Short mmCIF file of C-alpha atoms in Angstrom, two decimals:
data_model
loop_
_atom_site.label_atom_id
_atom_site.label_comp_id
_atom_site.label_asym_id
_atom_site.label_seq_id
_atom_site.Cartn_x
_atom_site.Cartn_y
_atom_site.Cartn_z
CA MET J 1 82.79 95.89 82.74
CA ARG J 2 84.72 93.81 80.23
CA GLN J 3 86.08 90.37 80.98
CA VAL J 4 89.63 90.28 82.29
CA SER J 5 91.18 86.82 82.21
CA VAL J 6 93.72 85.58 84.72
CA SER J 7 96.44 85.84 82.08
CA ALA J 8 95.48 89.41 81.16
CA ALA J 9 95.38 90.42 84.82
CA LEU J 10 98.89 89.12 85.25
CA LEU J 11 100.12 91.10 82.26
CA LEU J 12 98.79 94.23 83.97
CA THR J 13 100.27 93.48 87.37
CA ALA J 14 103.64 92.07 86.30
CA PRO J 15 105.27 95.46 85.40
CA ILE J 16 104.09 96.91 88.73
CA ALA J 17 105.44 93.94 90.65
CA ALA J 18 108.74 94.09 88.79
CA LEU J 19 109.11 97.82 89.51
CA ALA J 20 108.31 97.23 93.17
CA ALA J 21 110.93 94.49 93.31
CA ALA J 22 113.57 96.77 91.86
CA HIS J 23 113.05 99.20 94.76
CA ARG J 24 112.39 96.78 97.63
CA SER J 25 114.03 93.41 97.26
CA PRO J 26 115.30 90.90 94.70
CA THR J 27 112.49 88.44 95.59
CA LEU J 28 110.91 88.69 92.13
CA GLU J 29 114.21 88.82 90.26
CA LYS J 30 113.96 86.43 87.33
CA ARG J 31 116.01 83.26 87.66
CA LYS J 32 116.61 80.40 85.27
CA SER J 33 113.83 78.27 86.72
CA ASP J 34 111.30 77.93 89.54
CA TYR J 35 110.52 81.45 90.76
CA ILE J 36 107.70 83.90 91.48
CA SER J 37 107.37 86.11 88.42
CA SER J 38 104.61 88.44 89.62
CA CYS J 39 102.13 89.15 92.40
CA GLY J 40 98.43 89.85 92.09
CA SER J 41 96.74 93.12 93.06
CA THR J 42 94.05 91.98 95.53
CA TRP J 43 94.79 90.90 99.10
CA MET J 44 93.23 87.79 100.63
CA ALA J 45 93.59 86.06 103.99
CA GLY J 46 96.48 83.62 104.13
CA ASP J 47 94.88 81.28 106.66
CA ASP J 48 91.26 80.37 107.37
CA VAL J 49 89.61 83.10 109.42
CA THR J 50 86.68 83.56 111.78
CA THR J 51 85.79 87.24 111.74
CA ILE J 52 84.58 89.37 114.64
CA SER J 53 81.13 89.15 113.03
CA GLY J 54 81.30 85.35 113.16
CA ALA J 55 81.69 84.86 109.41
CA GLN J 56 83.86 81.93 108.34
CA GLY J 57 86.36 82.74 105.59
CA ARG J 58 88.69 80.37 103.79
CA GLY J 59 92.30 81.45 103.52
CA TYR J 60 94.49 81.25 100.43
CA ASP J 61 96.36 78.20 101.72
CA GLY J 62 93.10 76.30 102.16
CA ALA J 63 92.00 77.30 98.68
CA VAL J 64 95.33 76.05 97.28
CA ASP J 65 94.81 72.70 98.99
CA ALA J 66 91.33 72.37 97.49
CA PHE J 67 92.61 73.13 93.99
CA CYS J 68 95.73 70.98 94.10
CA GLU J 69 93.84 67.97 95.44
CA ALA J 70 91.16 68.35 92.76
CA ALA J 71 93.77 68.80 90.00
CA ASN J 72 96.05 65.95 91.06
CA GLY J 73 96.92 63.63 88.18
CA ASN J 74 95.48 65.87 85.48
CA ILE J 75 97.65 66.30 82.40
CA VAL J 76 98.00 69.75 80.81
CA LYS J 77 99.09 69.45 77.19
CA LYS J 78 101.18 71.96 75.30
CA ASP J 79 99.47 75.35 74.73
CA SER J 80 96.64 74.32 77.05
CA TYR J 81 95.18 75.42 80.38
CA LEU J 82 93.68 73.80 83.43
CA SER J 83 91.61 76.20 85.55
CA TYR J 84 89.59 76.16 88.75
CA ALA J 85 87.89 78.69 91.04
CA THR J 86 87.13 78.27 94.71
CA GLU J 87 85.98 80.38 97.65
CA ALA J 88 88.35 82.60 99.65
CA TRP J 89 88.18 85.57 102.03
CA ILE J 90 89.09 88.85 100.27
CA SER J 91 90.57 91.06 102.97
CA GLY J 92 91.68 94.14 101.02
CA GLY J 93 95.03 94.52 102.76
CA LYS J 94 93.53 94.92 106.24
CA ASP J 95 93.14 92.57 109.20
CA PRO J 96 91.09 89.65 107.83
CA ALA J 97 89.38 89.19 111.21
CA SER J 98 87.77 92.63 110.99
CA ASN J 99 87.67 93.39 107.28
CA GLY J 100 86.70 91.48 104.17
CA VAL J 101 84.07 89.97 101.94
CA PRO J 102 83.58 86.53 100.42
CA GLY J 103 85.23 86.06 97.05
CA TYR J 104 87.18 83.58 94.96
CA VAL J 105 90.68 82.51 93.98
CA TYR J 106 91.04 81.86 90.26
CA PHE J 107 93.66 79.15 89.73
CA GLU J 108 95.25 78.34 86.40
CA VAL J 109 97.99 76.02 85.19
CA ARG J 110 99.29 76.92 81.76
CA ASN J 111 101.65 74.74 79.74
CA LYS J 112 103.55 76.73 77.11
CA ALA J 113 105.91 74.01 75.89
CA ASP J 114 106.44 70.28 75.46
CA PRO J 115 106.29 67.82 77.10
CA ASP J 116 102.87 67.35 78.67
CA HIS J 117 102.70 68.57 82.26
CA THR J 118 101.21 66.37 84.99
CA ILE J 119 99.89 68.14 88.08
CA ILE J 120 101.04 66.54 91.33
CA THR J 121 99.36 67.68 94.54
CA ALA J 122 102.52 68.21 96.60
CA ASN J 123 104.32 70.15 93.84
CA CYS J 124 101.21 72.21 93.11
CA GLN J 125 100.95 73.18 96.78
CA THR J 126 104.62 74.10 96.95
CA PHE J 127 104.43 76.34 93.89
CA LEU J 128 101.24 78.20 94.81
CA LYS J 129 101.86 78.50 98.54
CA ALA J 130 105.18 80.22 97.86
CA MET J 131 103.10 83.41 97.35
CA ALA J 132 101.91 83.18 100.97
CA ARG J 133 105.26 82.63 102.64
CA GLU J 134 107.10 85.14 104.82
CA GLY J 135 109.79 87.08 103.02
CA GLN J 136 108.07 87.00 99.63
CA ASP J 137 106.80 90.21 98.03
CA CYS J 138 103.34 88.69 97.58
CA TYR J 139 103.04 88.20 101.36
CA GLY J 140 101.83 90.78 103.89
CA GLU J 141 103.75 90.66 107.17
CA ASP J 142 101.26 92.75 109.19
CA ASN J 143 98.10 90.77 108.41
CA ARG J 144 99.57 87.43 107.28
CA ASP J 145 97.76 87.84 103.97
CA THR J 146 98.74 87.43 100.33
CA LYS J 147 98.08 88.89 96.90
CA GLY J 148 98.69 85.55 95.23
CA GLY J 149 100.55 85.60 91.95
CA THR J 150 102.41 83.42 89.45
CA TRP J 151 105.01 80.69 89.94
CA GLN J 152 107.07 79.76 86.91
CA VAL J 153 108.12 76.10 86.67
CA GLY J 154 111.30 75.37 84.78
CA SER J 155 112.39 77.93 82.20
CA ASP J 156 108.94 79.56 81.91
CA ALA J 157 107.51 76.44 80.30
CA VAL J 158 104.71 76.00 82.87
CA SER J 159 103.09 78.63 85.06
CA TYR J 160 100.87 78.27 88.13
CA HIS J 161 98.58 81.23 88.85
CA GLY J 162 96.45 82.00 91.92
CA LEU J 163 94.63 85.36 91.90
CA ALA J 164 91.79 86.80 93.99
CA ASN J 165 88.55 88.11 92.55
CA THR J 166 85.40 89.39 94.27
CA LEU J 167 83.22 88.26 91.36
CA TYR J 168 81.92 84.87 90.32
CA PRO J 169 83.63 83.36 87.24
CA SER J 170 81.72 83.34 83.97
CA GLN J 171 82.82 79.78 83.25
CA ASP J 172 81.43 76.71 85.04
CA ALA J 173 84.55 76.43 87.18
CA VAL J 174 83.56 76.94 90.83
CA ASN J 175 85.01 73.94 92.65
CA LYS J 176 85.26 72.23 89.25
CA ILE J 177 88.15 71.53 86.89
CA TYR J 178 87.80 73.60 83.72
CA THR J 179 89.94 72.79 80.68
CA GLY J 180 88.43 75.18 78.14
CA GLY J 181 91.03 77.88 78.73
CA SER J 182 91.64 80.55 81.34
CA ILE J 183 88.73 81.75 83.48
CA SER J 184 87.43 85.28 83.85
CA ALA J 185 84.92 87.15 85.98
CA VAL J 186 81.33 87.28 84.85
CA GLN J 187 80.63 90.44 82.86
CA THR J 188 78.34 93.31 83.74
CA ASN J 189 75.88 94.37 81.08
CA ALA J 190 74.56 97.82 80.13
CA ALA J 191 72.31 97.77 83.19
CA SER J 192 75.32 97.31 85.51
CA THR J 193 74.18 93.88 86.62
CA LEU J 194 75.95 90.58 86.15
CA ASP J 195 74.93 88.67 83.05
CA PRO J 196 74.26 85.89 83.77
CA PHE J 197 73.56 86.64 87.42
CA PRO J 198 75.09 84.04 89.79
CA LEU J 199 72.00 82.48 91.36
CA ASP J 200 73.91 80.66 94.10
CA VAL J 201 75.54 83.86 95.36
CA THR J 202 73.92 83.56 98.83
CA LYS J 203 73.94 79.77 99.13
CA ASN J 204 76.23 79.67 102.18
CA VAL J 205 75.94 83.29 103.31
CA LYS J 206 75.12 84.15 106.92
CA PRO J 207 72.68 87.12 106.90
CA ILE J 208 73.45 90.18 109.04
CA ALA J 209 71.34 93.23 109.95
CA CYS J 210 73.12 95.40 107.42
CA HIS J 211 71.43 97.98 105.16
CA SER J 212 73.41 98.57 101.96
CA HIS J 213 73.20 102.33 101.54
CA ASN J 214 72.96 103.53 97.92
CA ASP J 215 73.51 99.93 96.92
CA TYR J 216 73.43 100.65 93.18
CA THR J 217 76.76 102.51 93.44
CA ARG J 218 78.68 99.37 94.39
CA GLU J 219 80.82 97.24 92.08
CA VAL J 220 77.67 95.27 91.28
CA GLY J 221 74.32 96.33 92.73
CA LEU J 222 72.52 93.67 94.82
CA TYR J 223 75.28 91.07 94.27
CA SER J 224 77.88 92.83 96.41
CA ALA J 225 75.44 93.44 99.26
CA VAL J 226 73.78 90.05 99.55
CA SER J 227 77.07 88.17 99.10
CA ALA J 228 78.27 90.09 102.19
CA GLY J 229 75.07 89.12 104.04
CA CYS J 230 73.17 92.42 104.01
CA VAL J 231 69.43 91.83 104.44
CA SER J 232 68.42 95.28 103.21
CA VAL J 233 69.37 97.15 100.02
CA GLU J 234 68.57 100.65 98.80
CA ALA J 235 67.80 101.96 95.33
CA ASP J 236 67.07 105.60 94.41
CA VAL J 237 64.55 105.90 91.57
CA TRP J 238 63.37 108.54 89.11
CA VAL J 239 60.19 107.97 87.11
CA GLN J 240 60.39 108.73 83.39
CA ASP J 241 57.67 109.88 80.99
CA ASN J 242 57.37 106.32 79.68
CA GLY J 243 56.92 104.94 83.20
CA ASP J 244 60.40 103.45 83.50
CA LEU J 245 62.14 103.83 86.86
CA LEU J 246 65.77 104.77 86.36
CA ILE J 247 68.30 104.26 89.15
CA GLY J 248 70.57 107.08 90.32
CA HIS J 249 71.20 109.57 93.13
CA THR J 250 70.85 112.93 91.42
CA SER J 251 69.22 111.67 88.22
CA GLY J 252 68.46 108.36 86.57
CA GLU J 253 71.08 106.64 84.41
CA ALA J 254 69.92 105.27 81.07
CA GLY J 255 69.49 101.51 81.06
CA HIS J 256 69.75 101.21 84.84
CA THR J 257 66.18 100.43 85.88
CA LEU J 258 64.58 99.15 89.06
CA ASN J 259 63.56 96.00 87.22
CA SER J 260 66.87 95.24 85.50
CA MET J 261 69.03 95.83 88.58
CA TYR J 262 66.75 94.58 91.36
CA VAL J 263 63.26 93.22 90.74
CA ASP J 264 64.15 90.76 87.98
CA ARG J 265 67.39 89.64 89.66
CA ILE J 266 65.66 89.05 93.00
CA ALA J 267 62.92 87.03 91.30
CA GLU J 268 65.55 84.89 89.53
CA ILE J 269 67.37 84.12 92.78
CA LEU J 270 64.16 83.27 94.64
CA ASP J 271 62.97 81.05 91.79
CA HIS J 272 66.30 79.26 91.91
CA THR J 273 66.71 78.78 95.66
CA GLY J 274 63.10 78.02 96.51
CA ALA J 275 64.07 79.02 100.05
CA GLY J 276 64.39 82.80 100.16
CA MET J 277 67.32 85.09 99.50
CA PHE J 278 69.44 83.33 102.13
CA PRO J 279 68.84 79.56 101.85
CA ALA J 280 70.78 78.82 105.02
CA SER J 281 68.37 81.13 106.91
CA SER J 282 65.18 80.61 104.93
CA GLY J 283 63.04 82.67 107.30
CA GLN J 284 65.05 85.83 106.61
CA SER J 285 63.28 88.33 104.36
CA LEU J 286 65.15 90.75 102.09
CA THR J 287 64.11 94.40 102.38
CA LEU J 288 64.18 96.46 99.19
CA LEU J 289 64.09 100.13 100.21
CA ILE J 290 63.14 102.32 97.27
CA ASP J 291 63.98 106.00 97.72
CA PHE J 292 61.54 108.09 95.66
CA LYS J 293 63.53 110.95 94.12
CA SER J 294 60.86 112.12 91.68
CA ASP J 295 57.21 113.11 92.24
CA GLY J 296 55.66 110.90 94.89
CA ASP J 297 52.33 109.95 93.30
CA SER J 298 53.61 109.11 89.82
CA THR J 299 56.65 107.30 91.24
CA TYR J 300 54.43 105.21 93.53
CA ASP J 301 52.27 104.09 90.61
CA ALA J 302 55.37 103.19 88.57
CA VAL J 303 56.94 101.30 91.48
CA SER J 304 53.76 99.32 92.08
CA LYS J 305 53.71 98.30 88.43
CA ALA J 306 57.43 97.43 88.43
CA LEU J 307 56.93 95.04 91.35
CA GLU J 308 54.46 92.90 89.43
CA PRO J 309 56.94 90.04 88.71
CA LEU J 310 57.49 89.60 92.46
CA ARG J 311 53.81 90.10 93.25
CA GLN J 312 52.63 87.49 90.77
CA LYS J 313 54.93 84.89 92.31
CA GLY J 314 53.77 85.63 95.84
CA TYR J 315 57.16 86.90 97.00
CA LEU J 316 56.03 90.25 98.48
CA SER J 317 55.21 90.89 102.12
CA SER J 318 51.79 92.49 102.49
CA SER J 319 49.26 93.90 104.88
CA ALA J 320 46.25 91.61 105.01
CA SER J 321 43.39 91.32 107.50
CA GLY J 322 44.85 94.17 109.53
CA GLY J 323 48.27 92.59 110.06
CA PHE J 324 51.73 92.29 108.53
CA VAL J 325 52.29 89.13 106.48
CA GLU J 326 56.00 88.59 105.85
CA LYS J 327 57.21 86.94 102.66
CA GLN J 328 60.58 86.66 100.95
CA VAL J 329 60.78 90.37 100.02
CA THR J 330 59.54 93.43 101.92
CA VAL J 331 59.36 96.67 99.91
CA VAL J 332 59.76 99.99 101.74
CA ALA J 333 59.02 103.34 100.08
CA SER J 334 61.15 106.27 101.28
CA GLY J 335 62.05 109.80 100.19
CA ASN J 336 59.10 111.47 98.44
CA ALA J 337 56.85 108.44 98.95
CA PRO J 338 53.23 109.48 99.73
CA PHE J 339 51.89 107.98 102.96
CA ASP J 340 48.28 108.36 101.79
CA LYS J 341 48.97 106.19 98.73
CA VAL J 342 50.32 103.42 100.93
CA THR J 343 47.31 103.46 103.25
CA ALA J 344 44.71 103.81 100.48
CA ASP J 345 44.67 100.05 99.99
CA SER J 346 44.19 97.96 103.13
CA ASN J 347 45.84 95.00 101.39
CA HIS J 348 49.04 96.61 100.11
CA ASP J 349 52.56 95.31 99.49
CA ILE J 350 54.49 98.58 99.67
CA PHE J 351 55.28 99.88 103.15
CA TYR J 352 56.17 103.37 104.32
CA ASP J 353 59.50 104.56 105.74
CA ALA J 354 58.34 106.60 108.74
CA HIS J 355 60.36 109.35 110.44
CA ILE J 356 61.72 108.09 113.75
CA ASP J 357 62.04 111.58 115.21
CA ASP J 358 58.47 112.50 114.21
CA LEU J 359 56.33 109.37 114.48
CA ASN J 360 52.57 109.68 114.06
CA ASP J 361 50.06 107.55 115.95
CA ASP J 362 48.74 106.05 112.72
CA GLU J 363 52.16 104.84 111.55
CA ASN J 364 52.47 101.18 112.52
CA ASP J 365 53.38 97.78 111.10
CA THR J 366 50.22 97.59 108.99
CA ASN J 367 51.39 100.50 106.81
CA SER J 368 55.05 101.12 107.66
CA HIS J 369 58.14 98.96 108.09
CA TYR J 370 61.07 101.21 108.97
CA ALA J 371 61.36 104.30 111.13
CA SER J 372 64.38 106.19 109.79
CA ALA J 373 66.24 109.47 110.13
CA ALA J 374 69.64 111.03 109.62
CA PHE J 375 71.59 110.36 112.82
CA THR J 376 73.13 113.83 112.70
CA SER J 377 69.75 115.57 112.78
CA ALA J 378 67.69 113.14 114.87
CA VAL J 379 70.26 112.31 117.56
CA SER J 380 73.62 114.02 117.43
CA GLY J 381 75.06 116.65 115.12
CA SER J 382 78.60 115.68 116.14
CA GLY J 383 78.17 112.06 115.09
CA THR J 384 79.02 110.83 118.60
CA LEU J 385 76.88 109.77 121.57
CA SER J 386 76.89 111.80 124.76
CA ASP J 387 74.85 110.48 127.68
CA SER J 388 71.93 112.74 126.78
CA ASN J 389 72.09 111.78 123.08
CA LEU J 390 72.25 108.11 124.00
CA GLN J 391 69.06 108.51 126.00
CA LYS J 392 67.45 110.37 123.10
CA MET J 393 68.32 107.51 120.77
CA ARG J 394 67.01 104.93 123.24
CA ASP J 395 63.72 106.80 123.48
CA GLN J 396 63.41 106.87 119.68
CA ILE J 397 64.20 103.16 119.40
CA SER J 398 61.66 102.32 122.09
CA GLY J 399 59.00 104.47 120.41
CA ALA J 400 59.55 102.88 117.00
CA HIS J 401 59.45 99.38 118.45
CA GLU J 402 56.17 100.17 120.21
CA HIS J 403 54.78 100.99 116.75
CA GLY J 404 56.11 97.67 115.44
CA LEU J 405 58.72 99.35 113.22
CA GLY J 406 62.38 98.58 112.55
CA VAL J 407 64.89 101.35 113.32
CA ARG J 408 67.40 102.68 110.78
CA TYR J 409 69.70 105.69 111.02
CA TYR J 410 71.72 107.05 108.12
CA ASP J 411 74.47 109.69 107.79
CA LEU J 412 76.71 107.70 110.13
CA PRO J 413 80.46 108.18 110.70
CA GLY J 414 82.67 105.83 108.73
CA ASP J 415 84.23 103.92 111.63
CA ASN J 416 82.57 101.04 113.44
CA THR J 417 82.42 102.50 116.97
CA LEU J 418 78.99 104.11 116.65
CA LYS J 419 77.66 101.23 114.55
CA GLN J 420 78.58 98.77 117.29
CA GLN J 421 76.84 100.95 119.88
CA MET J 422 73.74 100.94 117.69
CA ILE J 423 73.78 97.16 117.40
CA ASN J 424 74.10 96.91 121.17
CA GLU J 425 71.15 99.30 121.58
CA LYS J 426 68.94 97.17 119.28
CA VAL J 427 68.93 99.37 116.19
CA ASP J 428 67.39 97.00 113.65
CA ARG J 429 69.28 97.91 110.47
CA ILE J 430 72.77 99.37 110.39
CA ASN J 431 73.38 101.71 107.47
CA VAL J 432 76.61 100.60 105.75
CA ASP J 433 78.73 102.10 103.01
CA ASP J 434 81.83 99.93 103.59
CA LEU J 435 80.71 96.31 103.15
CA ALA J 436 84.12 94.89 104.06
CA GLY J 437 83.94 96.67 107.42
CA THR J 438 80.85 94.68 108.44
CA ALA J 439 83.21 91.81 109.31
CA GLY J 440 84.45 93.86 112.25
CA LEU J 441 81.05 94.18 113.96
CA LYS J 442 79.52 91.84 116.53
CA TRP J 443 76.04 91.46 115.08
CA SER J 444 74.63 89.30 117.86
#
């Protein structure tokens, strides 16, 4: 993923906004001075929001206030920029109370002509908040949200930009004034991970019992899930002849390894926080579920070797003295993982993913961590819960809990109805494909 600056993003969105204006309203029609020239492409909450899940999200107006107060009195010289990024709730064009993820607004003031431009808080707020006012094309009537955009001051001499982004900026500009130019999102490297990886990504995140299904397929593996609060992530692996573990669903993708996308990034975050993956909830462990797609025995050996950076630093949960010892990271082996390999060592740090609809007496919290199954095969082929299927699920949950195992079902319908039922019935990890939709669930 290449860098896209605020200015470049606006060049891409301006023709679309202009075309939309031609068909809908004259709101974006160019005037001699002081007007909205374009809207952004990503929706964010207009006002501060408390979601159904209990997450606190800052609205665009609050972000504008933070920027304008920080920028007050700063002088932007000709052909110069003043930039700033701050947190905001990215709602994706849906109800912010039930949909969204944490993200950022990238602000920028650009002076294209003499004289020097002095930022004044009240004027700054007026310019930028125009994008979140009723009747403007950048405003969403249904959800009271905004796409942000650009306000032109005077005859295009000075522009004020406010655009949403789900990714951390590559410049040191989060809640800081940056005068080195425009700001852009941190890049992804050949391994599809952010480089550098934002180590404060979970600093203020409230963890939720979410399992990020096929996590590596997201915009950025690991980052997207933990920034949304998911305490469990999933990676499918294929062992290669050289021992590397490539990530992918049907085959491994070159350069995308278990270490580059997960192990090394997790170790960096834990080294940085000194308080677990979620510093605000330091007792919360992260579960890394590794789905073995290749041969079980050789994959197990390769996985064990790949975990060495976490093992050496004492970050891995383990089975010691006949009991489960929880640390910052719990590794679960699924798919073709061999149960006998897990149990061969009484002091192991890889745990088995048992089958909830076929539990054995010897599967317990000393060797296993999850009890999982496809919902459609273990409970209900229709994807809904009849009274009899509800009782079947309750029996499975009770059985797994008696073994000391956490419950996880996959192959779930896309809407939140069944997920909410599962939360209410004490399913321990809710399989999620749509991270933004987790805001619409009552997790406790």
